[in-house]
mmCIF file of C-alpha atoms in Angstrom:
data_model
loop_
_atom_site.group_PDB
_atom_site.id
_atom_site.type_symbol
_atom_site.label_atom_id
_atom_site.label_comp_id
_atom_site.label_asym_id
_atom_site.label_seq_id
_atom_site.Cartn_x
_atom_site.Cartn_y
_atom_site.Cartn_z
ATOM 1 C CA MET W 1 26.268 2.155 -14.331
ATOM 2 C CA ASP W 2 23.404 2.901 -11.803
ATOM 3 C CA LEU W 3 22.586 6.746 -11.244
ATOM 4 C CA MET W 4 21.413 8.354 -8.438
ATOM 5 C CA GLU W 5 18.097 9.514 -7.978
ATOM 6 C CA TYR W 6 19.115 13.216 -9.076
ATOM 7 C CA GLN W 7 21.202 12.393 -12.062
ATOM 8 C CA GLY W 8 18.819 10.137 -13.310
ATOM 9 C CA LYS W 9 16.148 13.124 -13.280
ATOM 10 C CA GLU W 10 18.343 15.009 -14.886
ATOM 11 C CA LEU W 11 18.719 12.372 -17.556
ATOM 12 C CA PHE W 12 15.112 12.214 -17.759
ATOM 13 C CA ARG W 13 15.061 16.641 -18.045
ATOM 14 C CA GLN W 14 17.218 16.282 -21.030
ATOM 15 C CA HIS W 15 15.042 13.662 -22.728
ATOM 16 C CA GLY W 16 12.037 15.639 -22.216
ATOM 17 C CA VAL W 17 10.520 14.073 -19.090
ATOM 18 C CA PRO W 18 8.692 16.496 -16.834
ATOM 19 C CA THR W 19 10.481 15.604 -12.923
ATOM 20 C CA THR W 20 9.936 17.972 -10.253
ATOM 21 C CA PRO W 21 11.519 20.857 -9.887
ATOM 22 C CA ARG W 22 15.397 20.801 -9.988
ATOM 23 C CA GLY W 23 16.961 20.776 -6.739
ATOM 24 C CA GLU W 24 20.391 21.170 -5.216
ATOM 25 C CA ILE W 25 22.508 18.038 -3.645
ATOM 26 C CA ALA W 26 24.211 18.869 -0.162
ATOM 27 C CA GLU W 27 26.935 17.394 1.648
ATOM 28 C CA THR W 28 26.691 18.790 5.040
ATOM 29 C CA PRO W 29 23.488 20.217 7.206
ATOM 30 C CA PRO W 30 24.648 24.144 6.408
ATOM 31 C CA GLU W 31 24.588 23.248 2.898
ATOM 32 C CA ALA W 32 20.659 22.167 2.848
ATOM 33 C CA ARG W 33 19.697 24.830 4.888
ATOM 34 C CA SER W 34 21.099 27.308 2.751
ATOM 35 C CA GLN W 35 19.612 25.700 -0.425
ATOM 36 C CA ALA W 36 16.076 25.252 1.427
ATOM 37 C CA ALA W 37 16.155 28.918 2.574
ATOM 38 C CA ALA W 38 17.050 29.900 -0.823
ATOM 39 C CA MET W 39 13.640 27.823 -2.741
ATOM 40 C CA GLY W 40 11.843 29.538 0.031
ATOM 41 C CA VAL W 41 9.072 26.621 -0.258
ATOM 42 C CA PRO W 42 8.739 23.133 1.615
ATOM 43 C CA VAL W 43 11.476 21.061 0.358
ATOM 44 C CA MET W 44 11.972 17.510 0.757
ATOM 45 C CA VAL W 45 15.769 16.147 1.635
ATOM 46 C CA LYS W 46 16.025 12.555 0.359
ATOM 47 C CA ALA W 47 19.147 10.582 0.683
ATOM 48 C CA GLN W 48 21.417 9.927 -2.496
ATOM 49 C CA VAL W 49 21.889 5.590 -2.309
ATOM 50 C CA LEU W 50 21.805 3.593 -5.089
ATOM 51 C CA THR W 51 18.724 1.167 -3.169
ATOM 52 C CA GLY W 52 15.716 1.474 -2.237
ATOM 53 C CA GLY W 53 13.230 1.335 0.557
ATOM 54 C CA ARG W 54 15.017 4.917 1.739
ATOM 55 C CA GLY W 55 11.516 6.099 3.326
ATOM 56 C CA LYS W 56 11.470 3.345 5.369
ATOM 57 C CA ALA W 57 15.032 3.895 6.325
ATOM 58 C CA GLY W 58 14.608 7.361 7.586
ATOM 59 C CA GLY W 59 16.190 8.908 4.121
ATOM 60 C CA VAL W 60 13.200 10.938 3.001
ATOM 61 C CA LYS W 61 11.515 14.015 5.328
ATOM 62 C CA TYR W 62 9.565 16.626 4.244
ATOM 63 C CA CYS W 63 10.506 19.812 5.591
ATOM 64 C CA ALA W 64 8.773 22.890 6.270
ATOM 65 C CA ASP W 65 11.373 25.502 6.598
ATOM 66 C CA ALA W 66 15.362 25.709 6.108
ATOM 67 C CA GLU W 67 15.589 24.914 10.026
ATOM 68 C CA ALA W 68 13.722 21.586 9.449
ATOM 69 C CA ALA W 69 15.966 20.853 6.254
ATOM 70 C CA GLU W 70 19.537 21.544 8.193
ATOM 71 C CA GLU W 71 17.991 19.025 10.784
ATOM 72 C CA ALA W 72 16.798 16.463 8.029
ATOM 73 C CA ALA W 73 20.268 16.075 7.079
ATOM 74 C CA LYS W 74 21.972 16.071 9.990
ATOM 75 C CA ALA W 75 20.151 13.024 10.977
ATOM 76 C CA ILE W 76 20.146 11.533 7.041
ATOM 77 C CA LEU W 77 23.577 12.379 6.250
ATOM 78 C CA GLY W 78 25.781 9.227 7.473
ATOM 79 C CA LEU W 79 22.682 7.063 7.316
ATOM 80 C CA ASP W 80 23.681 3.414 6.120
ATOM 81 C CA ILE W 81 20.393 2.914 4.202
ATOM 82 C CA LYS W 82 21.162 -1.599 3.195
ATOM 83 C CA GLY W 83 24.813 -0.964 3.265
ATOM 84 C CA HIS W 84 25.385 2.028 1.632
ATOM 85 C CA LEU W 85 26.684 4.728 3.587
ATOM 86 C CA VAL W 86 24.784 8.538 2.861
ATOM 87 C CA LYS W 87 27.302 10.808 1.691
ATOM 88 C CA ARG W 88 25.053 13.382 -0.088
ATOM 89 C CA VAL W 89 21.283 14.539 0.131
ATOM 90 C CA LEU W 90 19.091 15.799 -2.669
ATOM 91 C CA VAL W 91 16.949 19.117 -1.257
ATOM 92 C CA GLU W 92 14.238 20.234 -3.970
ATOM 93 C CA PRO W 93 10.882 22.094 -3.846
ATOM 94 C CA ALA W 94 8.384 19.774 -2.304
ATOM 95 C CA SER W 95 5.231 18.501 -4.572
ATOM 96 C CA ASP W 96 1.836 18.328 -4.136
ATOM 97 C CA ILE W 97 0.966 14.463 -4.689
ATOM 98 C CA ALA W 98 -2.959 13.799 -5.219
ATOM 99 C CA GLU W 99 -2.310 10.496 -6.738
ATOM 100 C CA GLU W 100 0.885 7.926 -7.766
ATOM 101 C CA TYR W 101 1.515 5.692 -10.463
ATOM 102 C CA TYR W 102 4.228 3.665 -11.740
ATOM 103 C CA LEU W 103 6.104 3.380 -15.300
ATOM 104 C CA SER W 104 9.235 1.880 -16.431
ATOM 105 C CA VAL W 105 10.842 0.739 -19.607
ATOM 106 C CA LEU W 106 13.465 -1.643 -19.417
ATOM 107 C CA HIS W 107 15.931 -3.844 -21.574
ATOM 108 C CA ASP W 108 13.878 -7.798 -21.480
ATOM 109 C CA ARG W 109 16.141 -10.549 -20.954
ATOM 110 C CA VAL W 110 13.693 -13.105 -21.868
ATOM 111 C CA SER W 111 12.114 -11.910 -25.008
ATOM 112 C CA LYS W 112 15.587 -10.027 -26.093
ATOM 113 C CA GLY W 113 13.520 -6.677 -26.514
ATOM 114 C CA TYR W 114 12.417 -4.074 -24.324
ATOM 115 C CA LYS W 115 9.593 -3.821 -22.132
ATOM 116 C CA VAL W 116 7.189 -1.446 -20.455
ATOM 117 C CA ILE W 117 5.558 -1.869 -17.203
ATOM 118 C CA ALA W 118 2.769 0.466 -15.806
ATOM 119 C CA SER W 119 0.952 0.186 -12.711
ATOM 120 C CA VAL W 120 -1.750 2.656 -10.988
ATOM 121 C CA GLU W 121 -0.356 1.111 -7.818
ATOM 122 C CA GLY W 122 3.022 3.420 -7.749
ATOM 123 C CA GLY W 123 5.278 4.230 -4.262
ATOM 124 C CA VAL W 124 5.495 0.894 -3.281
ATOM 125 C CA GLU W 125 7.523 -2.016 -5.006
ATOM 126 C CA ILE W 126 6.337 -3.533 -8.087
ATOM 127 C CA GLU W 127 7.753 -6.663 -7.557
ATOM 128 C CA GLU W 128 5.074 -6.748 -4.233
ATOM 129 C CA VAL W 129 2.218 -5.465 -6.918
ATOM 130 C CA ASN W 130 2.610 -8.485 -9.179
ATOM 131 C CA ARG W 131 2.950 -10.868 -6.278
ATOM 132 C CA THR W 132 -0.342 -9.413 -4.097
ATOM 133 C CA GLN W 133 -2.106 -8.040 -7.128
ATOM 134 C CA PRO W 134 -0.952 -8.707 -10.728
ATOM 135 C CA GLU W 135 -4.257 -7.454 -12.222
ATOM 136 C CA LYS W 136 -2.446 -3.864 -11.484
ATOM 137 C CA VAL W 137 -0.182 -4.630 -13.687
ATOM 138 C CA VAL W 138 0.246 -4.305 -16.874
ATOM 139 C CA LYS W 139 3.491 -5.522 -19.127
ATOM 140 C CA ALA W 140 3.730 -4.764 -22.521
ATOM 141 C CA ASP W 141 6.348 -6.156 -24.361
ATOM 142 C CA LEU W 142 8.413 -3.621 -27.499
ATOM 143 C CA ASP W 143 10.218 -4.259 -30.462
ATOM 144 C CA PRO W 144 12.888 -2.413 -30.584
ATOM 145 C CA THR W 145 12.787 -2.466 -34.725
ATOM 146 C CA LYS W 146 9.971 -1.326 -34.894
ATOM 147 C CA PRO W 147 8.536 2.664 -33.807
ATOM 148 C CA PHE W 148 6.988 3.257 -30.798
ATOM 149 C CA GLY W 149 4.571 6.491 -30.701
ATOM 150 C CA LEU W 150 1.874 7.880 -29.183
ATOM 151 C CA GLU W 151 -1.086 5.509 -30.341
ATOM 152 C CA ARG W 152 0.829 2.399 -28.709
ATOM 153 C CA ALA W 153 1.622 4.275 -25.505
ATOM 154 C CA ARG W 154 -2.237 5.454 -25.270
ATOM 155 C CA VAL W 155 -3.289 1.436 -25.015
ATOM 156 C CA ILE W 156 -0.564 0.739 -22.648
ATOM 157 C CA ILE W 157 -1.669 3.309 -20.178
ATOM 158 C CA SER W 158 -5.642 2.866 -20.102
ATOM 159 C CA GLU W 159 -4.740 -0.630 -20.339
ATOM 160 C CA ALA W 160 -3.497 -0.276 -16.626
ATOM 161 C CA ALA W 161 -6.597 1.892 -15.673
ATOM 162 C CA PHE W 162 -4.976 5.094 -15.617
ATOM 163 C CA PRO W 163 -7.673 7.691 -14.634
ATOM 164 C CA ALA W 164 -9.030 9.042 -17.915
ATOM 165 C CA GLU W 165 -8.053 12.122 -17.572
ATOM 166 C CA VAL W 166 -4.593 11.680 -17.111
ATOM 167 C CA VAL W 167 -4.280 8.909 -20.288
ATOM 168 C CA GLU W 168 -3.187 11.504 -22.598
ATOM 169 C CA GLU W 169 -0.408 13.505 -20.674
ATOM 170 C CA SER W 170 1.181 10.150 -19.518
ATOM 171 C CA ALA W 171 1.192 8.609 -22.615
ATOM 172 C CA GLU W 172 3.072 11.777 -24.011
ATOM 173 C CA LEU W 173 5.205 11.218 -20.932
ATOM 174 C CA LEU W 174 5.996 7.254 -21.833
ATOM 175 C CA VAL W 175 6.578 8.340 -25.208
ATOM 176 C CA LYS W 176 9.418 10.534 -24.030
ATOM 177 C CA LEU W 177 10.603 8.028 -21.578
ATOM 178 C CA TYR W 178 11.269 5.336 -24.419
ATOM 179 C CA GLU W 179 13.177 7.846 -26.291
ATOM 180 C CA GLY W 180 15.308 9.004 -23.230
ATOM 181 C CA PHE W 181 15.805 5.155 -22.650
ATOM 182 C CA VAL W 182 16.699 4.256 -26.235
ATOM 183 C CA GLY W 183 18.839 7.470 -26.599
ATOM 184 C CA ALA W 184 20.953 6.942 -23.470
ATOM 185 C CA ASP W 185 21.537 3.434 -24.191
ATOM 186 C CA ALA W 186 19.824 2.278 -20.758
ATOM 187 C CA THR W 187 18.885 -1.108 -19.642
ATOM 188 C CA LEU W 188 16.164 0.518 -16.659
ATOM 189 C CA PHE W 189 14.217 3.738 -16.841
ATOM 190 C CA GLU W 190 11.776 3.689 -13.864
ATOM 191 C CA VAL W 191 9.960 6.213 -12.589
ATOM 192 C CA ASN W 192 8.605 5.044 -9.149
ATOM 193 C CA PRO W 193 5.932 6.699 -8.425
ATOM 194 C CA LEU W 194 4.702 9.036 -11.212
ATOM 195 C CA ILE W 195 3.007 11.306 -9.677
ATOM 196 C CA ARG W 196 -0.569 13.509 -10.692
ATOM 197 C CA THR W 197 0.132 16.756 -8.740
ATOM 198 C CA GLU W 198 -2.928 18.850 -7.321
ATOM 199 C CA ASP W 199 -2.746 21.041 -9.978
ATOM 200 C CA GLY W 200 -3.339 17.950 -12.302
ATOM 201 C CA SER W 201 0.753 17.565 -13.534
ATOM 202 C CA ILE W 202 2.065 14.589 -14.345
ATOM 203 C CA ILE W 203 5.760 13.762 -13.633
ATOM 204 C CA ALA W 204 8.241 12.044 -12.599
ATOM 205 C CA LEU W 205 8.736 11.998 -8.363
ATOM 206 C CA ASP W 206 11.589 9.683 -8.617
ATOM 207 C CA SER W 207 14.377 8.175 -11.028
ATOM 208 C CA LYS W 208 15.719 4.702 -10.863
ATOM 209 C CA VAL W 209 18.275 4.477 -14.252
ATOM 210 C CA THR W 210 20.682 2.168 -15.246
ATOM 211 C CA ILE W 211 23.198 2.919 -17.759
ATOM 212 C CA ASP W 212 24.676 0.141 -20.458
ATOM 213 C CA ASP W 213 28.489 0.139 -19.510
ATOM 214 C CA SER W 214 29.082 -1.001 -23.352
ATOM 215 C CA ALA W 215 27.483 1.875 -24.372
ATOM 216 C CA LEU W 216 29.378 4.277 -22.046
ATOM 217 C CA PHE W 217 31.930 5.260 -24.804
ATOM 218 C CA ARG W 218 28.708 7.022 -26.780
ATOM 219 C CA HIS W 219 28.070 9.132 -23.982
ATOM 220 C CA PRO W 220 30.708 11.541 -23.352
ATOM 221 C CA GLU W 221 28.522 13.976 -21.810
ATOM 222 C CA LEU W 222 28.247 11.134 -18.616
ATOM 223 C CA GLU W 223 31.385 11.043 -18.072
ATOM 224 C CA GLY W 224 32.363 11.066 -14.226
ATOM 225 C CA TRP W 225 28.568 10.405 -13.152
ATOM 226 C CA GLY W 226 29.767 6.495 -12.172
ATOM 227 C CA GLU W 227 32.498 7.991 -9.868
ATOM 228 C CA VAL W 228 29.276 10.623 -8.281
ATOM 229 C CA ALA W 229 26.977 7.495 -7.918
ATOM 230 C CA GLY W 230 29.789 4.508 -7.036
ATOM 231 C CA GLY W 231 29.191 4.449 -3.825
ATOM 232 C CA ASP W 232 32.042 2.411 -2.524
ATOM 233 C CA ASP W 233 35.352 4.088 -2.760
ATOM 234 C CA LEU W 234 36.930 1.031 -3.650
ATOM 235 C CA GLU W 235 34.126 0.075 -6.202
ATOM 236 C CA VAL W 236 34.926 3.628 -7.916
ATOM 237 C CA ALA W 237 38.265 3.275 -7.810
ATOM 238 C CA ALA W 238 38.078 -0.048 -9.252
ATOM 239 C CA ARG W 239 35.940 1.306 -12.293
ATOM 240 C CA LYS W 240 39.337 3.801 -12.694
ATOM 241 C CA GLN W 241 41.511 0.746 -13.088
ATOM 242 C CA GLY W 242 39.263 -1.289 -15.596
ATOM 243 C CA LEU W 243 38.512 -4.059 -12.937
ATOM 244 C CA GLN W 244 35.631 -6.241 -12.768
ATOM 245 C CA TYR W 245 35.484 -5.549 -9.079
ATOM 246 C CA VAL W 246 32.426 -5.537 -6.369
ATOM 247 C CA LYS W 247 33.140 -4.471 -2.486
ATOM 248 C CA LEU W 248 31.330 -7.472 -0.293
ATOM 249 C CA ASP W 249 31.478 -7.567 4.134
ATOM 250 C CA GLY W 250 33.791 -10.298 4.686
ATOM 251 C CA ASP W 251 37.740 -10.430 5.079
ATOM 252 C CA ILE W 252 38.747 -12.843 2.459
ATOM 253 C CA GLY W 253 39.816 -11.493 -0.571
ATOM 254 C CA VAL W 254 38.773 -13.152 -4.320
ATOM 255 C CA MET W 255 40.136 -13.176 -7.594
ATOM 256 C CA GLY W 256 39.190 -15.677 -10.415
ATOM 257 C CA ASN W 257 39.352 -15.610 -14.013
ATOM 258 C CA GLY W 258 36.074 -15.576 -15.068
ATOM 259 C CA ALA W 259 32.694 -14.543 -13.350
ATOM 260 C CA GLY W 260 31.242 -18.075 -13.248
ATOM 261 C CA LEU W 261 34.276 -19.577 -11.337
ATOM 262 C CA VAL W 262 34.495 -16.177 -9.209
ATOM 263 C CA MET W 263 30.867 -16.649 -8.166
ATOM 264 C CA SER W 264 31.316 -20.715 -7.243
ATOM 265 C CA THR W 265 34.566 -19.317 -5.337
ATOM 266 C CA LEU W 266 32.780 -16.789 -3.340
ATOM 267 C CA ASP W 267 30.274 -19.994 -2.773
ATOM 268 C CA VAL W 268 32.648 -21.948 -1.557
ATOM 269 C CA VAL W 269 34.846 -19.597 0.976
ATOM 270 C CA ASN W 270 31.013 -19.431 2.680
ATOM 271 C CA GLN W 271 30.658 -23.222 2.936
ATOM 272 C CA ALA W 272 33.892 -23.587 4.397
ATOM 273 C CA GLY W 273 33.166 -20.913 6.936
ATOM 274 C CA GLY W 274 34.721 -17.420 5.885
ATOM 275 C CA HIS W 275 33.228 -14.685 4.514
ATOM 276 C CA PRO W 276 34.361 -13.074 0.954
ATOM 277 C CA ALA W 277 35.385 -9.439 1.121
ATOM 278 C CA ASN W 278 35.018 -8.351 -2.847
ATOM 279 C CA PHE W 279 34.271 -10.513 -5.885
ATOM 280 C CA LEU W 280 37.300 -9.655 -8.782
ATOM 281 C CA ASP W 281 36.720 -11.223 -12.229
ATOM 282 C CA ALA W 282 40.428 -11.115 -13.916
ATOM 283 C CA GLY W 283 38.766 -12.003 -17.117
ATOM 284 C CA GLY W 284 39.318 -15.338 -19.342
ATOM 285 C CA GLY W 285 42.917 -14.266 -20.533
ATOM 286 C CA ALA W 286 44.018 -12.846 -18.017
ATOM 287 C CA SER W 287 47.631 -11.537 -18.314
ATOM 288 C CA ALA W 288 50.548 -11.465 -15.984
ATOM 289 C CA GLU W 289 49.897 -7.664 -15.787
ATOM 290 C CA SER W 290 46.376 -7.815 -14.969
ATOM 291 C CA MET W 291 46.747 -10.170 -12.306
ATOM 292 C CA ALA W 292 49.191 -8.231 -10.164
ATOM 293 C CA ALA W 293 47.251 -5.469 -10.343
ATOM 294 C CA GLY W 294 44.319 -7.387 -9.466
ATOM 295 C CA ILE W 295 46.080 -8.533 -6.722
ATOM 296 C CA ALA W 296 47.610 -5.422 -5.614
ATOM 297 C CA PHE W 297 44.001 -3.862 -5.499
ATOM 298 C CA VAL W 298 42.459 -6.318 -3.423
ATOM 299 C CA LEU W 299 45.198 -6.642 -1.135
ATOM 300 C CA SER W 300 45.059 -2.525 -0.754
ATOM 301 C CA ASP W 301 41.189 -3.054 0.753
ATOM 302 C CA PRO W 302 42.047 -2.917 4.990
ATOM 303 C CA ASP W 303 39.310 -5.367 5.487
ATOM 304 C CA VAL W 304 41.117 -8.142 3.419
ATOM 305 C CA GLU W 305 42.473 -10.499 6.345
ATOM 306 C CA ALA W 306 43.443 -13.232 3.653
ATOM 307 C CA MET W 307 43.398 -13.884 -0.127
ATOM 308 C CA LEU W 308 42.156 -16.467 -2.297
ATOM 309 C CA ILE W 309 43.453 -17.163 -6.000
ATOM 310 C CA ASN W 310 41.672 -19.135 -8.426
ATOM 311 C CA ILE W 311 42.529 -19.779 -11.809
ATOM 312 C CA PHE W 312 41.846 -21.829 -14.420
ATOM 313 C CA GLY W 313 43.626 -22.226 -17.118
ATOM 314 C CA GLY W 314 42.764 -22.222 -20.342
ATOM 315 C CA ILE W 315 43.950 -19.178 -22.693
ATOM 316 C CA THR W 316 45.281 -18.079 -19.170
ATOM 317 C CA ARG W 317 48.322 -20.297 -18.570
ATOM 318 C CA CYS W 318 48.698 -20.873 -14.992
ATOM 319 C CA ASP W 319 52.643 -21.017 -15.497
ATOM 320 C CA ASP W 320 52.251 -16.972 -16.447
ATOM 321 C CA VAL W 321 49.633 -16.349 -13.784
ATOM 322 C CA ALA W 322 52.270 -17.785 -11.250
ATOM 323 C CA ARG W 323 54.913 -15.333 -12.526
ATOM 324 C CA GLY W 324 52.305 -12.490 -12.407
ATOM 325 C CA VAL W 325 51.663 -13.502 -8.367
ATOM 326 C CA LEU W 326 55.316 -13.258 -7.768
ATOM 327 C CA GLY W 327 55.690 -9.740 -9.762
ATOM 328 C CA ALA W 328 52.547 -8.215 -7.721
ATOM 329 C CA ILE W 329 54.485 -9.669 -4.602
ATOM 330 C CA GLU W 330 57.340 -7.777 -5.305
ATOM 331 C CA GLN W 331 55.494 -4.971 -6.450
ATOM 332 C CA ILE W 332 53.735 -4.499 -2.984
ATOM 333 C CA GLY W 333 56.827 -5.226 -1.160
ATOM 334 C CA GLU W 334 55.981 -6.641 2.325
ATOM 335 C CA LEU W 335 52.970 -8.084 2.372
ATOM 336 C CA ARG W 336 50.662 -8.643 5.918
ATOM 337 C CA GLN W 337 48.104 -10.993 4.556
ATOM 338 C CA ASP W 338 48.692 -14.611 3.102
ATOM 339 C CA LEU W 339 47.915 -15.766 -0.661
ATOM 340 C CA VAL W 340 46.578 -19.299 -1.149
ATOM 341 C CA VAL W 341 46.786 -19.539 -4.966
ATOM 342 C CA ARG W 342 44.838 -22.482 -6.598
ATOM 343 C CA LEU W 343 45.963 -23.298 -9.795
ATOM 344 C CA ASP W 344 44.699 -26.022 -12.473
ATOM 345 C CA GLY W 345 44.149 -26.624 -15.880
ATOM 346 C CA THR W 346 47.142 -25.594 -18.352
ATOM 347 C CA ASN W 347 50.368 -25.491 -16.985
ATOM 348 C CA ALA W 348 49.167 -26.228 -13.694
ATOM 349 C CA GLU W 349 51.730 -28.324 -12.170
ATOM 350 C CA GLU W 350 54.907 -25.709 -13.890
ATOM 351 C CA GLY W 351 52.433 -22.907 -11.822
ATOM 352 C CA ARG W 352 52.617 -24.705 -8.847
ATOM 353 C CA ARG W 353 56.186 -25.299 -8.985
ATOM 354 C CA ILE W 354 57.356 -21.971 -9.746
ATOM 355 C CA LEU W 355 55.374 -20.843 -6.544
ATOM 356 C CA GLU W 356 56.496 -23.631 -4.637
ATOM 357 C CA GLU W 357 60.246 -22.831 -5.718
ATOM 358 C CA ALA W 358 59.725 -19.699 -4.843
ATOM 359 C CA ASP W 359 59.281 -20.444 -1.051
ATOM 360 C CA HIS W 360 57.487 -17.376 -0.462
ATOM 361 C CA PRO W 361 56.737 -17.516 3.659
ATOM 362 C CA LYS W 362 53.016 -15.501 2.942
ATOM 363 C CA LEU W 363 52.459 -17.620 -0.362
ATOM 364 C CA VAL W 364 50.489 -21.065 -0.333
ATOM 365 C CA PRO W 365 49.778 -22.893 -3.336
ATOM 366 C CA ALA W 366 47.303 -25.354 -3.785
ATOM 367 C CA ALA W 367 45.535 -28.164 -6.554
ATOM 368 C CA LYS W 368 41.947 -28.017 -5.424
ATOM 369 C CA MET W 369 39.150 -25.526 -4.972
ATOM 370 C CA ASN W 370 38.124 -27.051 -2.049
ATOM 371 C CA GLU W 371 41.276 -27.054 -0.112
ATOM 372 C CA ALA W 372 42.223 -23.491 -1.459
ATOM 373 C CA ALA W 373 38.953 -22.282 0.254
ATOM 374 C CA GLU W 374 39.173 -23.967 3.722
ATOM 375 C CA GLN W 375 43.081 -22.581 3.959
ATOM 376 C CA ALA W 376 42.277 -19.069 3.206
ATOM 377 C CA VAL W 377 39.632 -19.187 6.033
ATOM 378 C CA ALA W 378 41.891 -20.673 7.946
ATOM 379 C CA LEU W 379 44.540 -18.270 7.559
ATOM 380 C CA ALA W 380 42.051 -15.262 7.719
ATOM 381 C CA LYS W 381 40.790 -16.319 11.267
ATOM 382 C CA ASP W 382 44.484 -16.706 12.197
ATOM 383 C CA ALA W 383 44.980 -13.282 11.293
ATOM 384 C CA LEU W 384 42.000 -11.662 12.768
ATOM 385 C CA GLY W 385 43.204 -13.709 16.098
ATOM 386 C CA ALA W 386 46.625 -12.518 15.857
ATOM 387 C CA GLU W 387 45.007 -8.763 15.302
ATOM 388 C CA LEU W 388 42.558 -9.027 19.072
#
């Protein structure tokens, strides 16, 4: 689960990581004006979306007064930043920045442990710094089974060439960042930039936080946070239903059993000249009931003009899938979109026979993935042409 900046900062505060003064969330320009007026100081109005590059896209603005905050909110709300629509902004007191650094703790899939990354080049993408100035990026592997304290933190901060006068305070912040990372069952706690203010304080100006979804049952205090940060409404609704769903920008709905098969299906649809509308993994042991729920959900997207269901039967029996498809159609009622159903593997012939005998005008059984993708693309194009 990814968190928005204001949520990440709140989590930082809960774990003792110093941040900017707490701000307020506004969903309308008048709210931003009222909040800025109550703060009585210059403020920053910042787009709250789950992507980087907000500043370059015009999603972060300095405002000297409440009127300017209202105008900034007008400009930012509704802005599209890398495909993310801005629905809310953070209004917080502006900070006096003397220097910017970078600091993060993350789960390293290569070492199977934790890693700290530190750099004196903050405020820009760390990947770019690592590419152009690798000597300014320090990466330290940490053993999750061993304690992490001030002594090791000082070494990392010093190796990253932080100014001597901020080493101690930065090391203390790093220890708290690590403790928060572990305590929250996170896979990423990133501060970019970590700033030194004009009065010498070291604080987190921004936050980027990812929590391990599998550990959320241990964190009832985070309940509902993902719904706010979720971005796309369909993705939020899918999470509530327990569906592994990602919204894409095409018009062909895609569902399969297994993440690898679904990703391959997306590639085949693209190769056939189509554009997938989503990623939906029904799981390796998909039941008729879960298939019906997934199909109904994909077809609820108004962008979907045709749907490709790609099933390889292993644990999942294709005859059960076929019955699930017919059950979904019965639940939905009249279908607007055509469904191409490719079945292969366990009981595939029986599954295709069930679909063929149903003789539904919107149902197209298929045996090969490439042919199924081509049929779905053609049907989507026909549907779009009919609408024009």
